[in-house]
Amino acid sequence: MIVARDYKSFIEARSKLNGSVGFVPTMGALHEGHLSLIKKSISQNSATVVSVFVNPTQFLAGEDLNKYPRPESADIKICELAKVDILYMPTIEQMYNSDELKISAPKIRGYILEGANRPGHFDGVLQVVMKLLNIVKPTNAYFGKKDAQQLILIEQMVKDYFIDTNIVACDIVREPDGLAMSSRNIYLSPNQRIRALSISKALKRGVKMVQSGIYDTNQIKDTIRDVIEPEVDTIEYIAITDRRLKEINSIKLDDTIILIAVKIGSTRLIDNIWI
Ligand code: PAF
């Protein structure tokens, strides 16, 4: 595996890759969820590139960029063992100039749900993903459904800007007890972790309701609220939308996402299920 820490050495290593190239962009602190994207890319492409870059522009003022975990040698080891071809770890100086041209997230879909909580966050995500796709020029790029809104906005950007990369949506990876994998799970105490199981339990309850013929989204949201409310400290949102993130009143099979964001203690957790 080549570890490229600057643009020039990345481009040199990239020029030696033949056939289809799969790309998994990350901010590091790699866990099973990332590994499943990497494995998928490796199984579907001739070569795989992973990037580790803690992108400053997707952090808002007051969010502590410096506290973001950076277990660099563990990330390198994980990629090496997974048989990644190139690990790209650029510096901030290489990725950004002063007074840059900006990419903006769409005014509605970029500012609801996660975007309501973190206005401007998706501008930064799209900006860096655009840069990375242009640098790596992958055939396929892999994103998790856990960050559903991010995935949907990236799909839109690729379409709107005619970027020649296929975006592959990957299923959420869960712990055996149902908790969605996240770098934030380590911040949960044993008791908080048990309470966090209410989130996946509530999503499953929602699916069961749909399976039993209940399509009224308000009824489903009320049930979900009843399951999680006693267990979490704050419910930020329970939303049922179509795959363009528009709120819907009635479930549309194969075109619905149930999304939840909560806080347990100071840890913010998101999860969703695609129906
Ligand atoms: O999902 C992430 O880890 C980040 O938002 C991404 C896509 C790597 C952009 O920095």
PDB file of N, CA, C and O in Angstrom, residues 53-89:
ATOM      1  N   PHE A  53      -8.994  12.414   5.765  1.00  0.00           N
ATOM      2  CA  PHE A  53      -8.793  13.864   5.828  1.00  0.00           C
ATOM      3  C   PHE A  53      -9.864  14.452   6.726  1.00  0.00           C
ATOM      4  O   PHE A  53     -11.062  14.345   6.427  1.00  0.00           O
ATOM      5  N   VAL A  54      -9.460  14.999   7.860  1.00  0.00           N
ATOM      6  CA  VAL A  54     -10.427  15.636   8.761  1.00  0.00           C
ATOM      7  C   VAL A  54     -10.684  17.035   8.179  1.00  0.00           C
ATOM      8  O   VAL A  54      -9.852  17.934   8.279  1.00  0.00           O
ATOM      9  N   ASN A  55     -11.840  17.143   7.528  1.00  0.00           N
ATOM     10  CA  ASN A  55     -12.128  18.316   6.704  1.00  0.00           C
ATOM     11  C   ASN A  55     -12.612  19.503   7.542  1.00  0.00           C
ATOM     12  O   ASN A  55     -13.735  19.471   8.053  1.00  0.00           O
ATOM     13  N   PRO A  56     -11.805  20.563   7.643  1.00  0.00           N
ATOM     14  CA  PRO A  56     -12.197  21.665   8.538  1.00  0.00           C
ATOM     15  C   PRO A  56     -13.469  22.380   8.100  1.00  0.00           C
ATOM     16  O   PRO A  56     -14.209  22.878   8.951  1.00  0.00           O
ATOM     17  N   THR A  57     -13.761  22.418   6.794  1.00  0.00           N
ATOM     18  CA  THR A  57     -14.892  23.248   6.349  1.00  0.00           C
ATOM     19  C   THR A  57     -16.257  22.642   6.686  1.00  0.00           C
ATOM     20  O   THR A  57     -17.271  23.309   6.539  1.00  0.00           O
ATOM     21  N   GLN A  58     -16.295  21.379   7.125  1.00  0.00           N
ATOM     22  CA  GLN A  58     -17.593  20.827   7.507  1.00  0.00           C
ATOM     23  C   GLN A  58     -17.847  20.933   9.017  1.00  0.00           C
ATOM     24  O   GLN A  58     -18.876  20.490   9.498  1.00  0.00           O
ATOM     25  N   PHE A  59     -16.892  21.513   9.733  1.00  0.00           N
ATOM     26  CA  PHE A  59     -17.084  21.798  11.161  1.00  0.00           C
ATOM     27  C   PHE A  59     -17.552  23.243  11.287  1.00  0.00           C
ATOM     28  O   PHE A  59     -17.002  24.130  10.622  1.00  0.00           O
ATOM     29  N   LEU A  60     -18.545  23.475  12.131  1.00  0.00           N
ATOM     30  CA  LEU A  60     -19.040  24.841  12.307  1.00  0.00           C
ATOM     31  C   LEU A  60     -18.262  25.518  13.431  1.00  0.00           C
ATOM     32  O   LEU A  60     -17.612  24.845  14.236  1.00  0.00           O
ATOM     33  N   ALA A  61     -18.369  26.840  13.468  1.00  0.00           N
ATOM     34  CA  ALA A  61     -17.735  27.584  14.558  1.00  0.00           C
ATOM     35  C   ALA A  61     -18.252  26.998  15.878  1.00  0.00           C
ATOM     36  O   ALA A  61     -19.451  26.748  16.013  1.00  0.00           O
ATOM     37  N   GLY A  62     -17.362  26.756  16.800  1.00  0.00           N
ATOM     38  CA  GLY A  62     -17.794  26.203  18.097  1.00  0.00           C
ATOM     39  C   GLY A  62     -17.712  24.682  18.135  1.00  0.00           C
ATOM     40  O   GLY A  62     -17.705  24.100  19.210  1.00  0.00           O
ATOM     41  N   GLU A  63     -17.668  24.030  16.977  1.00  0.00           N
ATOM     42  CA  GLU A  63     -17.486  22.563  16.971  1.00  0.00           C
ATOM     43  C   GLU A  63     -15.980  22.323  17.029  1.00  0.00           C
ATOM     44  O   GLU A  63     -15.238  22.947  16.258  1.00  0.00           O
ATOM     45  N   ASP A  64     -15.567  21.413  17.914  1.00  0.00           N
ATOM     46  CA  ASP A  64     -14.138  21.323  18.159  1.00  0.00           C
ATOM     47  C   ASP A  64     -13.420  20.386  17.184  1.00  0.00           C
ATOM     48  O   ASP A  64     -13.320  19.183  17.386  1.00  0.00           O
ATOM     49  N   LEU A  65     -12.912  21.005  16.131  1.00  0.00           N
ATOM     50  CA  LEU A  65     -12.161  20.278  15.095  1.00  0.00           C
ATOM     51  C   LEU A  65     -10.932  19.592  15.701  1.00  0.00           C
ATOM     52  O   LEU A  65     -10.585  18.475  15.327  1.00  0.00           O
ATOM     53  N   ASN A  66     -10.312  20.283  16.668  1.00  0.00           N
ATOM     54  CA  ASN A  66      -9.078  19.731  17.246  1.00  0.00           C
ATOM     55  C   ASN A  66      -9.328  18.490  18.085  1.00  0.00           C
ATOM     56  O   ASN A  66      -8.430  17.690  18.306  1.00  0.00           O
ATOM     57  N   LYS A  67     -10.591  18.338  18.559  1.00  0.00           N
ATOM     58  CA  LYS A  67     -10.890  17.168  19.408  1.00  0.00           C
ATOM     59  C   LYS A  67     -11.234  15.942  18.563  1.00  0.00           C
ATOM     60  O   LYS A  67     -11.427  14.854  19.098  1.00  0.00           O
ATOM     61  N   TYR A  68     -11.367  16.106  17.231  1.00  0.00           N
ATOM     62  CA  TYR A  68     -11.757  14.958  16.400  1.00  0.00           C
ATOM     63  C   TYR A  68     -10.657  13.893  16.487  1.00  0.00           C
ATOM     64  O   TYR A  68      -9.477  14.203  16.348  1.00  0.00           O
ATOM     65  N   PRO A  69     -11.036  12.614  16.735  1.00  0.00           N
ATOM     66  CA  PRO A  69      -9.986  11.598  16.924  1.00  0.00           C
ATOM     67  C   PRO A  69      -9.136  11.396  15.656  1.00  0.00           C
ATOM     68  O   PRO A  69      -9.661  11.407  14.555  1.00  0.00           O
ATOM     69  N   ARG A  70      -7.828  11.258  15.849  1.00  0.00           N
ATOM     70  CA  ARG A  70      -6.922  11.061  14.702  1.00  0.00           C
ATOM     71  C   ARG A  70      -5.949   9.911  14.984  1.00  0.00           C
ATOM     72  O   ARG A  70      -4.746  10.125  15.138  1.00  0.00           O
ATOM     73  N   PRO A  71      -6.465   8.673  15.058  1.00  0.00           N
ATOM     74  CA  PRO A  71      -5.570   7.538  15.339  1.00  0.00           C
ATOM     75  C   PRO A  71      -4.833   7.100  14.065  1.00  0.00           C
ATOM     76  O   PRO A  71      -5.118   6.046  13.493  1.00  0.00           O
ATOM     77  N   GLU A  72      -3.861   7.932  13.659  1.00  0.00           N
ATOM     78  CA  GLU A  72      -3.259   7.773  12.334  1.00  0.00           C
ATOM     79  C   GLU A  72      -2.634   6.397  12.083  1.00  0.00           C
ATOM     80  O   GLU A  72      -2.912   5.750  11.066  1.00  0.00           O
ATOM     81  N   SER A  73      -1.827   5.919  13.040  1.00  0.00           N
ATOM     82  CA  SER A  73      -1.148   4.647  12.740  1.00  0.00           C
ATOM     83  C   SER A  73      -2.140   3.487  12.706  1.00  0.00           C
ATOM     84  O   SER A  73      -1.974   2.554  11.912  1.00  0.00           O
ATOM     85  N   ALA A  74      -3.197   3.543  13.534  1.00  0.00           N
ATOM     86  CA  ALA A  74      -4.214   2.471  13.476  1.00  0.00           C
ATOM     87  C   ALA A  74      -4.929   2.514  12.121  1.00  0.00           C
ATOM     88  O   ALA A  74      -5.183   1.470  11.502  1.00  0.00           O
ATOM     89  N   ASP A  75      -5.234   3.715  11.632  1.00  0.00           N
ATOM     90  CA  ASP A  75      -5.913   3.837  10.329  1.00  0.00           C
ATOM     91  C   ASP A  75      -5.042   3.265   9.210  1.00  0.00           C
ATOM     92  O   ASP A  75      -5.530   2.554   8.317  1.00  0.00           O
ATOM     93  N   ILE A  76      -3.742   3.566   9.268  1.00  0.00           N
ATOM     94  CA  ILE A  76      -2.830   3.049   8.228  1.00  0.00           C
ATOM     95  C   ILE A  76      -2.823   1.526   8.282  1.00  0.00           C
ATOM     96  O   ILE A  76      -2.940   0.847   7.260  1.00  0.00           O
ATOM     97  N   LYS A  77      -2.728   0.969   9.491  1.00  0.00           N
ATOM     98  CA  LYS A  77      -2.678  -0.492   9.665  1.00  0.00           C
ATOM     99  C   LYS A  77      -3.958  -1.138   9.106  1.00  0.00           C
ATOM    100  O   LYS A  77      -3.904  -2.145   8.384  1.00  0.00           O
ATOM    101  N   ILE A  78      -5.110  -0.547   9.442  1.00  0.00           N
ATOM    102  CA  ILE A  78      -6.395  -1.107   8.995  1.00  0.00           C
ATOM    103  C   ILE A  78      -6.431  -1.146   7.461  1.00  0.00           C
ATOM    104  O   ILE A  78      -6.819  -2.146   6.853  1.00  0.00           O
ATOM    105  N   CYS A  79      -5.992  -0.063   6.823  1.00  0.00           N
ATOM    106  CA  CYS A  79      -6.025  -0.004   5.350  1.00  0.00           C
ATOM    107  C   CYS A  79      -5.040  -1.006   4.746  1.00  0.00           C
ATOM    108  O   CYS A  79      -5.331  -1.665   3.746  1.00  0.00           O
ATOM    109  N   GLU A  80      -3.880  -1.103   5.394  1.00  0.00           N
ATOM    110  CA  GLU A  80      -2.857  -2.040   4.914  1.00  0.00           C
ATOM    111  C   GLU A  80      -3.393  -3.474   4.959  1.00  0.00           C
ATOM    112  O   GLU A  80      -3.320  -4.206   3.977  1.00  0.00           O
ATOM    113  N   LEU A  81      -3.978  -3.844   6.120  1.00  0.00           N
ATOM    114  CA  LEU A  81      -4.497  -5.203   6.291  1.00  0.00           C
ATOM    115  C   LEU A  81      -5.643  -5.482   5.316  1.00  0.00           C
ATOM    116  O   LEU A  81      -5.822  -6.603   4.853  1.00  0.00           O
ATOM    117  N   ALA A  82      -6.418  -4.425   5.023  1.00  0.00           N
ATOM    118  CA  ALA A  82      -7.559  -4.614   4.108  1.00  0.00           C
ATOM    119  C   ALA A  82      -7.096  -4.697   2.654  1.00  0.00           C
ATOM    120  O   ALA A  82      -7.898  -4.975   1.770  1.00  0.00           O
ATOM    121  N   LYS A  83      -5.834  -4.389   2.395  1.00  0.00           N
ATOM    122  CA  LYS A  83      -5.246  -4.427   1.047  1.00  0.00           C
ATOM    123  C   LYS A  83      -5.723  -3.272   0.151  1.00  0.00           C
ATOM    124  O   LYS A  83      -6.006  -3.434  -1.035  1.00  0.00           O
ATOM    125  N   VAL A  84      -5.782  -2.120   0.788  1.00  0.00           N
ATOM    126  CA  VAL A  84      -6.055  -0.885   0.039  1.00  0.00           C
ATOM    127  C   VAL A  84      -4.814  -0.594  -0.815  1.00  0.00           C
ATOM    128  O   VAL A  84      -3.688  -0.870  -0.410  1.00  0.00           O
ATOM    129  N   ASP A  85      -5.002  -0.036  -2.018  1.00  0.00           N
ATOM    130  CA  ASP A  85      -3.850   0.241  -2.884  1.00  0.00           C
ATOM    131  C   ASP A  85      -3.174   1.567  -2.532  1.00  0.00           C
ATOM    132  O   ASP A  85      -1.958   1.630  -2.431  1.00  0.00           O
ATOM    133  N   ILE A  86      -4.012   2.633  -2.391  1.00  0.00           N
ATOM    134  CA  ILE A  86      -3.424   3.927  -2.015  1.00  0.00           C
ATOM    135  C   ILE A  86      -4.227   4.520  -0.866  1.00  0.00           C
ATOM    136  O   ILE A  86      -5.461   4.574  -0.913  1.00  0.00           O
ATOM    137  N   LEU A  87      -3.525   4.952   0.161  1.00  0.00           N
ATOM    138  CA  LEU A  87      -4.156   5.711   1.250  1.00  0.00           C
ATOM    139  C   LEU A  87      -3.704   7.152   1.088  1.00  0.00           C
ATOM    140  O   LEU A  87      -2.506   7.455   1.118  1.00  0.00           O
ATOM    141  N   TYR A  88      -4.676   8.046   0.861  1.00  0.00           N
ATOM    142  CA  TYR A  88      -4.357   9.455   0.632  1.00  0.00           C
ATOM    143  C   TYR A  88      -4.635  10.233   1.910  1.00  0.00           C
ATOM    144  O   TYR A  88      -5.765  10.215   2.406  1.00  0.00           O
ATOM    145  N   MET A  89      -3.613  10.874   2.445  1.00  0.00           N
ATOM    146  CA  MET A  89      -3.751  11.631   3.706  1.00  0.00           C
ATOM    147  C   MET A  89      -3.206  13.040   3.502  1.00  0.00           C
ATOM    148  O   MET A  89      -2.114  13.366   3.991  1.00  0.00           O
TER     149      MET A  89
END
